[in-house]
CSV table of C-alpha atoms in Angstrom, one decimal:
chain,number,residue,atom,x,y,z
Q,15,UNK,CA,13.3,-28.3,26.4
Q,16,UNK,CA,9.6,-27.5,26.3
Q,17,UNK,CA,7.4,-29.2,23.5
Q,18,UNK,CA,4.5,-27.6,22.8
Q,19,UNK,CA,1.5,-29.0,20.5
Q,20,UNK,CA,-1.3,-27.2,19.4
Q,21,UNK,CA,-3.5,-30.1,17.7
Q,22,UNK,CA,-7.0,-29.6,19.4
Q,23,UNK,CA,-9.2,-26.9,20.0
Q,24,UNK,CA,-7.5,-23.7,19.9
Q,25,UNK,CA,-8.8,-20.6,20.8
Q,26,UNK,CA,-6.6,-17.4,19.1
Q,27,UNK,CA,-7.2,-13.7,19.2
Q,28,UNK,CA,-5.2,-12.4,16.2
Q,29,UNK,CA,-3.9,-8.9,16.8
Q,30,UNK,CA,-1.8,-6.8,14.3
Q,31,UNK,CA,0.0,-3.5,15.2
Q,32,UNK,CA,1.1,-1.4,12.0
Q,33,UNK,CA,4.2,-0.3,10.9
Q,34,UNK,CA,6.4,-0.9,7.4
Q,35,UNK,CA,8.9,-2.3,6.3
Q,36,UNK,CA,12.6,-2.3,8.6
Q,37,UNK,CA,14.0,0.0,6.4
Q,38,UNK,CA,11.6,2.7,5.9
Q,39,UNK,CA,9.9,4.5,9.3
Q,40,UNK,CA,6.0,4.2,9.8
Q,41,UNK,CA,3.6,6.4,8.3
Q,42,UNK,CA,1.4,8.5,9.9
Q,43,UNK,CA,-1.7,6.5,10.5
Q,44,UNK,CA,-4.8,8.0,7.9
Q,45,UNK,CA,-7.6,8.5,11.1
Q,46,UNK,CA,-9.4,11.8,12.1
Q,47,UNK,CA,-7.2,13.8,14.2
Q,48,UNK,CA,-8.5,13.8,18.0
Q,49,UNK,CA,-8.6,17.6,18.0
Q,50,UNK,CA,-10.8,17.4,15.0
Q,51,UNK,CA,-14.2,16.1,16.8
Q,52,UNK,CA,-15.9,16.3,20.2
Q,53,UNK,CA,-13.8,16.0,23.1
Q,54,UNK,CA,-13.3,12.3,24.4
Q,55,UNK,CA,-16.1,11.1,26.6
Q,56,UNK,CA,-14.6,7.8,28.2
Q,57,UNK,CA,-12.1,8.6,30.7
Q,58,UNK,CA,-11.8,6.2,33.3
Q,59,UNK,CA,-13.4,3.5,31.2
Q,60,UNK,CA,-11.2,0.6,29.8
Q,61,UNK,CA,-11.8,0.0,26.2
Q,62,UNK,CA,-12.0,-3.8,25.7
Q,63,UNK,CA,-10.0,-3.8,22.6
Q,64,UNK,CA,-12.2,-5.9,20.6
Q,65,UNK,CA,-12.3,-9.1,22.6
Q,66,UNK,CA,-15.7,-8.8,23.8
Q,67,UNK,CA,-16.8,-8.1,20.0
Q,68,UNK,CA,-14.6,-11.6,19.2
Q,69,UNK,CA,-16.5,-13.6,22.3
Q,70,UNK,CA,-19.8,-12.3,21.4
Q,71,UNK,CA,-18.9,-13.9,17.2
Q,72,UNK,CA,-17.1,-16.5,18.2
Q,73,UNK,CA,-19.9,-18.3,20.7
Q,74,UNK,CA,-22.1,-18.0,18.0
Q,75,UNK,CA,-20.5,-19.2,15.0
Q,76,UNK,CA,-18.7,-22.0,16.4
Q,77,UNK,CA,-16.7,-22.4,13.2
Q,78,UNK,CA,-13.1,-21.6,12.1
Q,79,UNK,CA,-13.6,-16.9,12.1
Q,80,UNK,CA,-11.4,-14.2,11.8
Q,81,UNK,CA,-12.2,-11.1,12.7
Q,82,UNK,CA,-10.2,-7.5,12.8
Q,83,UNK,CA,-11.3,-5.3,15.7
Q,84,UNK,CA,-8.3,-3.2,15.2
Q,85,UNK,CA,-10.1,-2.5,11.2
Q,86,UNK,CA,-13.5,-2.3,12.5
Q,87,UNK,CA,-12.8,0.3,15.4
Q,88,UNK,CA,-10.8,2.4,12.9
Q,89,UNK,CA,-13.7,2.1,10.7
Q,90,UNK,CA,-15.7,3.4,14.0
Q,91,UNK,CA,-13.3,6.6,14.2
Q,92,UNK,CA,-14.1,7.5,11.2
Q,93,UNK,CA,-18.1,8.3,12.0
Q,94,UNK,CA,-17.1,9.7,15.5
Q,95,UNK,CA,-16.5,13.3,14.3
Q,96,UNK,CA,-20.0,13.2,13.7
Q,97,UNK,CA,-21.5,11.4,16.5
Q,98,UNK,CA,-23.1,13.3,19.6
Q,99,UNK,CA,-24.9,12.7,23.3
Q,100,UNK,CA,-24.8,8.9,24.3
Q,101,UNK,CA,-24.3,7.6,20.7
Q,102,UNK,CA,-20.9,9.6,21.1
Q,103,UNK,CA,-19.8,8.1,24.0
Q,104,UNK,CA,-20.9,4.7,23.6
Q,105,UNK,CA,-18.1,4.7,20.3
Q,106,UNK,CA,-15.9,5.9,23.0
Q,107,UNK,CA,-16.0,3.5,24.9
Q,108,UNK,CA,-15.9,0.7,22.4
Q,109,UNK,CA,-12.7,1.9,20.1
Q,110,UNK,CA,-11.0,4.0,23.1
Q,111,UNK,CA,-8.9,7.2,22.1
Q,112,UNK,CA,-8.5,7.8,18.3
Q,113,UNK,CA,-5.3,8.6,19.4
Q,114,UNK,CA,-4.2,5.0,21.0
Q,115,UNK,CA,-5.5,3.8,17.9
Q,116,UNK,CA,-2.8,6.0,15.9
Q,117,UNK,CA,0.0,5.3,18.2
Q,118,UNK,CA,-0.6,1.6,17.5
Q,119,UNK,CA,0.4,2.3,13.9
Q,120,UNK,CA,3.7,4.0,14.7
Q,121,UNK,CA,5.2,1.4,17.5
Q,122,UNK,CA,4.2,-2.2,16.4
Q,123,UNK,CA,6.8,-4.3,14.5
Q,124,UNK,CA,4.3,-5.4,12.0
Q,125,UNK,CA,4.5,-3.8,8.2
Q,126,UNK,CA,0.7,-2.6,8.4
Q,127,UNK,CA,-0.8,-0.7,5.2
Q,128,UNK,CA,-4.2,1.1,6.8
Q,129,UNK,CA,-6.2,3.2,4.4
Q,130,UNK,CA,-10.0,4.9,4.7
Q,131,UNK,CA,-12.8,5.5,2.3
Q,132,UNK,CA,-15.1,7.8,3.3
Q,133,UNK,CA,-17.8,7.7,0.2
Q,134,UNK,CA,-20.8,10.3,0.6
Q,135,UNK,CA,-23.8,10.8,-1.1
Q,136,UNK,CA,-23.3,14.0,-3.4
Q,137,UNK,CA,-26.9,15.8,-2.3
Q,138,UNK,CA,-26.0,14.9,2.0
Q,139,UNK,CA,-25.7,18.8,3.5
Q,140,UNK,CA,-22.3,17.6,5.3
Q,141,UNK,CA,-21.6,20.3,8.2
Q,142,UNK,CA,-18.1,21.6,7.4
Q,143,UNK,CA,-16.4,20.9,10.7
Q,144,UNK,CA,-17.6,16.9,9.8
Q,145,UNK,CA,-15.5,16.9,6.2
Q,146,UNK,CA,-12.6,18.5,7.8
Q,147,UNK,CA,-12.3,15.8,10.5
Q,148,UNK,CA,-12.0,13.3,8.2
Q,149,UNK,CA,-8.5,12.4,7.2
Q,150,UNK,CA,-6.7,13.4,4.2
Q,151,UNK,CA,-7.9,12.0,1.1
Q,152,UNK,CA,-10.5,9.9,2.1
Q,153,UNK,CA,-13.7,11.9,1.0
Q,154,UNK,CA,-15.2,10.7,-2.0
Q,155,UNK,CA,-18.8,11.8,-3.7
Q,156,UNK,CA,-21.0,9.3,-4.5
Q,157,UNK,CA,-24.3,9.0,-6.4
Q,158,UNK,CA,-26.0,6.4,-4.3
Q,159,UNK,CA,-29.3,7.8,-5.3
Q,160,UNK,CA,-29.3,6.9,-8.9
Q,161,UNK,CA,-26.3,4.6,-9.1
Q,162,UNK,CA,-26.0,2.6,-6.4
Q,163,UNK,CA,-24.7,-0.6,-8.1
Q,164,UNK,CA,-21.9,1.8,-8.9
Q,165,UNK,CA,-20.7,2.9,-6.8
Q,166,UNK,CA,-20.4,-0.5,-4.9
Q,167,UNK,CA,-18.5,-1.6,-7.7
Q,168,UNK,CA,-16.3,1.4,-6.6
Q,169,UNK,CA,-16.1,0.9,-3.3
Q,170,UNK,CA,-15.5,-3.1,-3.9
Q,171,UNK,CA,-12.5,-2.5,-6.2
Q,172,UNK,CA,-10.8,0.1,-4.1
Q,173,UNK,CA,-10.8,-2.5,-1.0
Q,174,UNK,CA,-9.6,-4.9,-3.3
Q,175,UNK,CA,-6.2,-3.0,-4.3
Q,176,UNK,CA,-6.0,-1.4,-0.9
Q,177,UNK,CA,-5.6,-5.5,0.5
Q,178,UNK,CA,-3.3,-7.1,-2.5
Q,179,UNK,CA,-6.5,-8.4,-3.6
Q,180,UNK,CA,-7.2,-10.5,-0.8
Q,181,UNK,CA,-10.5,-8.9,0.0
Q,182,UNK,CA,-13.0,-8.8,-2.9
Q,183,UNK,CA,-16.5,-7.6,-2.9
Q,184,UNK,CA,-16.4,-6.6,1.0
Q,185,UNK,CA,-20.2,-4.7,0.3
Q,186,UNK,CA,-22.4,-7.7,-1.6
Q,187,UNK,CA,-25.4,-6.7,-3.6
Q,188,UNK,CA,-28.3,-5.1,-2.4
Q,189,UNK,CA,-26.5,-3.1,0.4
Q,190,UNK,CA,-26.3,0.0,-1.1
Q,191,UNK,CA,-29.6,1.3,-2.0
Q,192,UNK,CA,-30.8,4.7,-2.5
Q,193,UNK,CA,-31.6,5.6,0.8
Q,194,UNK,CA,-27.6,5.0,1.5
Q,195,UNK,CA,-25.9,8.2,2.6
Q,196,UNK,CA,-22.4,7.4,3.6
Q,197,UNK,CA,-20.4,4.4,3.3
Q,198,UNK,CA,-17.0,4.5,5.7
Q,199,UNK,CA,-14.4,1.7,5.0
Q,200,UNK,CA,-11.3,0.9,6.6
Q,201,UNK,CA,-8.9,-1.5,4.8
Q,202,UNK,CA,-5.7,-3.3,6.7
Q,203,UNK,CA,-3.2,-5.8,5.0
Q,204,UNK,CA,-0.1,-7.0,6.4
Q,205,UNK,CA,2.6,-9.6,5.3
Q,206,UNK,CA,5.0,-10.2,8.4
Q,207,UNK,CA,7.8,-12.9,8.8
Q,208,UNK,CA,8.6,-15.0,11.4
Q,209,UNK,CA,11.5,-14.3,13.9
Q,210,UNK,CA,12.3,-17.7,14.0
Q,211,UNK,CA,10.8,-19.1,10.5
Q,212,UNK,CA,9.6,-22.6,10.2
Q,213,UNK,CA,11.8,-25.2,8.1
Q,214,UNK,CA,9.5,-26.2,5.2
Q,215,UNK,CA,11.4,-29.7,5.1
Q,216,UNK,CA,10.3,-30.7,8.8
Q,217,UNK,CA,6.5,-29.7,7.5
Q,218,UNK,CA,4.3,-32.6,7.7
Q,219,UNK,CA,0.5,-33.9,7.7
Q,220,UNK,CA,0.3,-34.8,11.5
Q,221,UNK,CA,-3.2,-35.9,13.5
Q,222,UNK,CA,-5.7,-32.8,13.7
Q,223,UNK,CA,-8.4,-33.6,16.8
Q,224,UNK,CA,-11.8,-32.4,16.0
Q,225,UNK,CA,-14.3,-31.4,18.4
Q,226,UNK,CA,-16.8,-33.7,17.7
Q,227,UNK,CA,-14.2,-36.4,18.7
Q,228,UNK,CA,-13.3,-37.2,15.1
Q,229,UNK,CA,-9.5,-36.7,13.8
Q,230,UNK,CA,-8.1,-35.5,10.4
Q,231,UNK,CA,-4.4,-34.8,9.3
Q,232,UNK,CA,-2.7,-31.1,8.6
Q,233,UNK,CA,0.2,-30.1,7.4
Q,234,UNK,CA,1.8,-28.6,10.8
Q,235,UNK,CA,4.9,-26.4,11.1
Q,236,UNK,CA,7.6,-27.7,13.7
Q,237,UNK,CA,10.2,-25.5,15.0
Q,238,UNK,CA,12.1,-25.8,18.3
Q,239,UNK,CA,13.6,-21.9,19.3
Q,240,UNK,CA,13.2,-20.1,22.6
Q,241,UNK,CA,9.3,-18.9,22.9
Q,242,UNK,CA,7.2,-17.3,25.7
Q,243,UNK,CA,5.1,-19.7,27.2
Q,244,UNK,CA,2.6,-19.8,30.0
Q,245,UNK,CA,0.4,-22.4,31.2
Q,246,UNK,CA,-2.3,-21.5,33.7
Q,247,UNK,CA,-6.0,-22.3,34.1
Q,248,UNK,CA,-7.4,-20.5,31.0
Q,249,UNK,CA,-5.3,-22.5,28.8
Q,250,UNK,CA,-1.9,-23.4,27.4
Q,251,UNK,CA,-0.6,-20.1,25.5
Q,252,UNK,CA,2.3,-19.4,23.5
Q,253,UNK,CA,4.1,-16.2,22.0
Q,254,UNK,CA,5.4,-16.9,18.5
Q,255,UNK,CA,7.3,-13.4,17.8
Q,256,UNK,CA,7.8,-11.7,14.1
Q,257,UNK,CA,10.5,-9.9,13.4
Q,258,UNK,CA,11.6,-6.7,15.9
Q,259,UNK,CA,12.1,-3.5,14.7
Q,260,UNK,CA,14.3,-1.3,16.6
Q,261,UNK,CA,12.8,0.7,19.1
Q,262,UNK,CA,8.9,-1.2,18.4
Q,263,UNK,CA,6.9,-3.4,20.3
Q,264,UNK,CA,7.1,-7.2,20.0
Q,265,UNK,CA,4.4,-8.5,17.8
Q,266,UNK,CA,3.5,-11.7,17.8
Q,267,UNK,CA,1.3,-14.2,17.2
Q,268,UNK,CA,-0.4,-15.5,20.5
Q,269,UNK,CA,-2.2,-19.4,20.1
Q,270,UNK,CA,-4.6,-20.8,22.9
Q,271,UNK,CA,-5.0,-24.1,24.1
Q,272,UNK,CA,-7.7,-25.1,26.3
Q,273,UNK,CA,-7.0,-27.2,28.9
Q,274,UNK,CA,-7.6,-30.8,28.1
Q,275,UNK,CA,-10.7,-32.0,28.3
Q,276,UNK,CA,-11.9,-29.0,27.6
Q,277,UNK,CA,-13.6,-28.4,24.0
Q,278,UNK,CA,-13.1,-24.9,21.9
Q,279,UNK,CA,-16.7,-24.2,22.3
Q,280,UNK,CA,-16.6,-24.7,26.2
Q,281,UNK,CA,-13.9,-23.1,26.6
Q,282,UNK,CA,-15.0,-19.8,25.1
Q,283,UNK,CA,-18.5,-20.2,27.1
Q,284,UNK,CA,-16.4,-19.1,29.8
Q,285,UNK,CA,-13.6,-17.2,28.8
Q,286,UNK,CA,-13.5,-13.1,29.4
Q,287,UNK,CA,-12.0,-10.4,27.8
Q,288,UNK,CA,-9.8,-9.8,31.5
Q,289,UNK,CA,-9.1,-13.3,30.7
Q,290,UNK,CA,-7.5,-12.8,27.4
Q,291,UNK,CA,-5.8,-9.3,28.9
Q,292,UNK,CA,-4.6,-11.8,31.9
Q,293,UNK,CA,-2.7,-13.9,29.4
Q,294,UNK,CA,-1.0,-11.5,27.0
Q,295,UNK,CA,0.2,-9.7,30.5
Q,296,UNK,CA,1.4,-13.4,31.6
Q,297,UNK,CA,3.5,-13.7,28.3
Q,298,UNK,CA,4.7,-10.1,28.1
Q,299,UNK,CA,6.2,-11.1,31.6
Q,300,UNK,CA,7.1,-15.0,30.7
Q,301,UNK,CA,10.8,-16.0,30.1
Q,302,UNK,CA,11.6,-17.3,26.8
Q,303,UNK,CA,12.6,-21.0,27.5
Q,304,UNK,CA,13.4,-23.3,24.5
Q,305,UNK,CA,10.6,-25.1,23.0
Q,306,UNK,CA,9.8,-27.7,20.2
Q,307,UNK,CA,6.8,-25.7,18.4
Q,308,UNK,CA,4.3,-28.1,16.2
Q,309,UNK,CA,1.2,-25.9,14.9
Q,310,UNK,CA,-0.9,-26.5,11.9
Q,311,UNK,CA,0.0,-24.5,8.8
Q,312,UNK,CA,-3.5,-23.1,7.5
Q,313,UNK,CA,-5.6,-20.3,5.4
Q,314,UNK,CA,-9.0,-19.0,6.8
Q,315,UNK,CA,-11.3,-16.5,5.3
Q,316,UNK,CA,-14.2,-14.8,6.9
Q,317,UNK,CA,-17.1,-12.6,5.8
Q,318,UNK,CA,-19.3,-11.4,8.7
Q,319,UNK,CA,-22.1,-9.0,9.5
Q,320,UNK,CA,-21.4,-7.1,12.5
Q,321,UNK,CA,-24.4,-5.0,13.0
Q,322,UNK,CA,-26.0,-7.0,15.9
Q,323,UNK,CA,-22.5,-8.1,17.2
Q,324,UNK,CA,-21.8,-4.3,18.0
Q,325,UNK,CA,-25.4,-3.5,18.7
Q,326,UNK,CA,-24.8,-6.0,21.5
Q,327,UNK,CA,-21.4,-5.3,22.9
Q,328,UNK,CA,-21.0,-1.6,22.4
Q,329,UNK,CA,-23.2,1.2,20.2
Q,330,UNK,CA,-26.7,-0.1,20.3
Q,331,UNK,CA,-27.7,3.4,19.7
Q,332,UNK,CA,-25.7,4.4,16.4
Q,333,UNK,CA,-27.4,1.0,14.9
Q,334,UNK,CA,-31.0,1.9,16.1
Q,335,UNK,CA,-32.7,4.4,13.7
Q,336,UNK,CA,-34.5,5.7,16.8
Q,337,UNK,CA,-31.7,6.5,19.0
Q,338,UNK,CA,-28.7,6.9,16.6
Q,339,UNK,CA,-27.3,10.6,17.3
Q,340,UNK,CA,-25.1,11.9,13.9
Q,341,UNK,CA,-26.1,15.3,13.9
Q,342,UNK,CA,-23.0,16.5,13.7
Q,343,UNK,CA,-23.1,15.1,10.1
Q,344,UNK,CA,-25.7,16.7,8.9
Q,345,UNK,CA,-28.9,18.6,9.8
Q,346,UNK,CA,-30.5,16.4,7.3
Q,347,UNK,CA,-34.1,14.8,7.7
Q,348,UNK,CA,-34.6,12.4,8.8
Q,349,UNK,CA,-31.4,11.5,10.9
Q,350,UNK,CA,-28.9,9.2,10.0
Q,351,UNK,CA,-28.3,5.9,11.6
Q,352,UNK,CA,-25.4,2.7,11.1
Q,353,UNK,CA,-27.4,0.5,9.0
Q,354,UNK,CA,-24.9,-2.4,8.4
Q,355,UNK,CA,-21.3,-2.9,9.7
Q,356,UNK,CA,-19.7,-5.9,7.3
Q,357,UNK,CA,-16.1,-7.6,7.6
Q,358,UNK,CA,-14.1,-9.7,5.8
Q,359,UNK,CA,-11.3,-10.9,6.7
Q,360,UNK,CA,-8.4,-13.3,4.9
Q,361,UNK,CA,-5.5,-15.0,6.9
Q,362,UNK,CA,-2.6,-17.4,6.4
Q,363,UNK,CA,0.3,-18.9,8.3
Q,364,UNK,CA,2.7,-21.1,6.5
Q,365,UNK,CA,6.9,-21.6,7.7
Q,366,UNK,CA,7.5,-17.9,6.8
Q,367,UNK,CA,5.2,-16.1,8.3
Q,368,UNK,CA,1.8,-14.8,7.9
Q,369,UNK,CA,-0.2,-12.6,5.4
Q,370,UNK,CA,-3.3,-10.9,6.7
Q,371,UNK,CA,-6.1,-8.7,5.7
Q,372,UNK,CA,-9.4,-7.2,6.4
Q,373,UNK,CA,-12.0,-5.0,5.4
Q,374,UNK,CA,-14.5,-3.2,7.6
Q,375,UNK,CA,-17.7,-1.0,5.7
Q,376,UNK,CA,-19.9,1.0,7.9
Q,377,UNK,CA,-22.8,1.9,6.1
Q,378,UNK,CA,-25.3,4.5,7.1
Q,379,UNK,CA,-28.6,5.3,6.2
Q,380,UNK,CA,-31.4,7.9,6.3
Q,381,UNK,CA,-32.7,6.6,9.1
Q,382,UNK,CA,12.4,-26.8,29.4
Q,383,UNK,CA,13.6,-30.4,27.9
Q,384,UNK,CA,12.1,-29.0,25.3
Q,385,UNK,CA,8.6,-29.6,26.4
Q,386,UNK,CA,6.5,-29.8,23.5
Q,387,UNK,CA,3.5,-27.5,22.6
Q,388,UNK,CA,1.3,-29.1,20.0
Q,389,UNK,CA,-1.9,-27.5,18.6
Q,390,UNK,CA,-3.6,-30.5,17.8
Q,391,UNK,CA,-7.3,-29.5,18.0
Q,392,UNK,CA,-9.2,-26.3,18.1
Q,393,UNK,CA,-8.0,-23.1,19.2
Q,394,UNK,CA,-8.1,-19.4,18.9
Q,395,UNK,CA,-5.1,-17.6,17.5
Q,396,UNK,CA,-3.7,-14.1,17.7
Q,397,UNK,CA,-1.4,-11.5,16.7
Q,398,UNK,CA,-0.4,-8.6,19.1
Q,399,UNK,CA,1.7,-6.7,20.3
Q,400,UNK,CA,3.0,-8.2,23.7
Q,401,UNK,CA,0.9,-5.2,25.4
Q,402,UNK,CA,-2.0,-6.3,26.5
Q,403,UNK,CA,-3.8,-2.4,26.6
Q,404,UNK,CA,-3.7,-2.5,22.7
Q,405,UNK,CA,-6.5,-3.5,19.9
Q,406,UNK,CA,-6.7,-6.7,18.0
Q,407,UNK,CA,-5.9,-6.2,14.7
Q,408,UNK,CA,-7.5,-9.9,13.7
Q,409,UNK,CA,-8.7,-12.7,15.8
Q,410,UNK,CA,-9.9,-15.7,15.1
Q,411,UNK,CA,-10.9,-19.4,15.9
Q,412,UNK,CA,-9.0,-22.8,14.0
Q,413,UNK,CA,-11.6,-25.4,14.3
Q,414,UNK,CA,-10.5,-27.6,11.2
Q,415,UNK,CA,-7.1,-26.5,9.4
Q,416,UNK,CA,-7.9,-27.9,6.0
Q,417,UNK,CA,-6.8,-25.1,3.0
């Protein structure tokens, strides 16, 4: 048997495919339908699902994050209808075919509620072919001119029921202002169990090491079952599956260990998105071999501004009021531009399962013995599919595991 402990630095990528509950089939996934926009400009270019986005956070913050590329490009779909020239294809390249993103929705084993908000200023001249792309009951006026306060409130309490409450006041004050012309927000919440749940009664506080070399005690789940697991040098990985749905892709939750020595923040100093790819292909492939399991059991929430994060790893155009090309929003003068991209994000794993859920709002403007795998210090987490050519729906980092 294999004992794996994952009680140091931990680097996980959390990504979430959609679907409901085993009983009921999945829904069609609320995004613009692909013949409704320009044609696709990325061929021959693969999408990095998010991972450079994570790298380019999770360098800088250094901290426990979670992030939701899988919301955030969704969120992205929603404003590519519109978008034209370079700005067009840089989106392209960044979220990948609307339509990958859809068919995520309808194969994962994950129950996955996804719903948009698109919220437009009343006065914006939208061009026709633009409101028509957007999906089904998504379009709502807004008076951002005279109210904008609001309609914030709006938009704030609308995230909050789409996520179970989870995610409250996703756009603070002072974002909306006047000049705001469209605000575009994708909402994701899922609530998944375990395939092999965790027995509450062999929970316990166990010996958490920091990075800066100090320790501090967690609860930590312990389960022994048959897992994926790879060990190779980018790390010490494991595949912790949710339940199957006939017919779906596995979903899991993938964990990260660096190899030891090694610190969270050095380990991601170095670490690539083929890296990442590289290790959900090595699990999707791995055996299943029994395993005594010890991982904390912990709660993270994240707000984050994404702005310069996407401006650096993907559309530097639709964020620069100089470049940004929308006209196939609006003829309106002068052009609009992405003017903020926020996230929050809320994630827990405890014996059952997990519960996750995020919020992204674009906002435009005018311009063997069992071995044993312990996490026991930092690391970064994930929950995928097994595929390794799909988006993260969340990612993240665990650098202390107190609630």
């Amino acid at each position: 048997m294999f004992t794996l402990r994952f009680i140091s630095c931990i680097t996980a990528l959390c990504i979430i495919n959609a679907c409901t509950p085993a009983d009921t089939p999945n829904p069609e996934p609320n995004l613009p339908h692909p013949n409704s926009g320009p044609a696709y400009t990325a061929s021959g270019h693969a999408p990095q699902h998010g991972l450079d986005l994570f790298l380019h956070v999770a360098r800088q913050k250094q901290k426990n994050i979670c992030l939701s590329p899988y919301s955030a490009h969704t969120a992205l779909a929603l404003v590519r209808p519109g978008a034209r020239g370079e700005t067009l294809r840089q989106i392209d390249r960044t979220i990948g075919p609307v339509e990958t993103l859809a068919a995520q929705a309808r194969t994962t084993s994950l129950p996955l509620e996804l719903a948009n908000l698109a919220c437009i200023e009343q006065t914006l001249p939208l061009k026709p072919e633009y409101k028509q792309a957007l999906p089904s009951g998504s379009y709502l006026s807004a008076d951002f001119i005279n109210h904008p306060d609001l309609e914030r409130t709006t938009i704030n309490r609308w995230t909050a029921d789409r996520t179970h409450g989870r995610i409250l006041n996703i756009i603070p004050p002072n974002v909306i202002t006047p000049l705001t012309r469209m605000a575009l927000i994708n909402a994701i919440y899922t609530k998944a169990e375990w395939e092999h749940p965790f027995n509450p009664a062999k929970t316990a506080d166990k010996p958490f090491h920091l990075e800066n070399g100090q320790t501090t005690s967690c609860p930590t789940l312990q389960h022994t079952a048959h897992y994926r697991h790879i060990d190779s040098r980018m790390g010490e990985a494991i595949a912790i599956p949710f339940k199957k749905r006939q017919d779906k892709q596995e979903t899991c939750l993938i964990a990260i260990l660096p190899k030891k020595g090694t610190t969270l923040s050095q380990h991601l100093s170095t670490l690539t998105p083929a890296d990442i790819r590289t290790i959900r292909q090595q699990l999707a492939t791995a055996t299943p071999r029994k395993t005594l399991l010890e991982i904390p059991k912990f709660q993270t929430e994240t707000s984050t501004d994404l702005t310069a994060a996407f401006a650096k790893t993907g559309i530097p155009d639709a964020c620069d009021r100089n470049k940004a090309n929308l006209s196939g929003i609006t003829d309106s003068r002068p052009p609009l531009h992405i003017a903020k991209i926020l996230q929050k994000t809320y994630f827990e794993m405890n014996e059952k399962g997990i519960e996750a859920a995020a919020a992204t709002a674009l906002i435009a403007e005018k311009s063997l013995i069992p071995s044993a795998v312990r996490f026991d210090s930092p690391f970064i987490w994930i929950i995928a599919d097994l595929d390794p050519e799909t988006t993260p729906y969340f990612i993240g980092t665990l650098y202390t595991p107190a609630r």
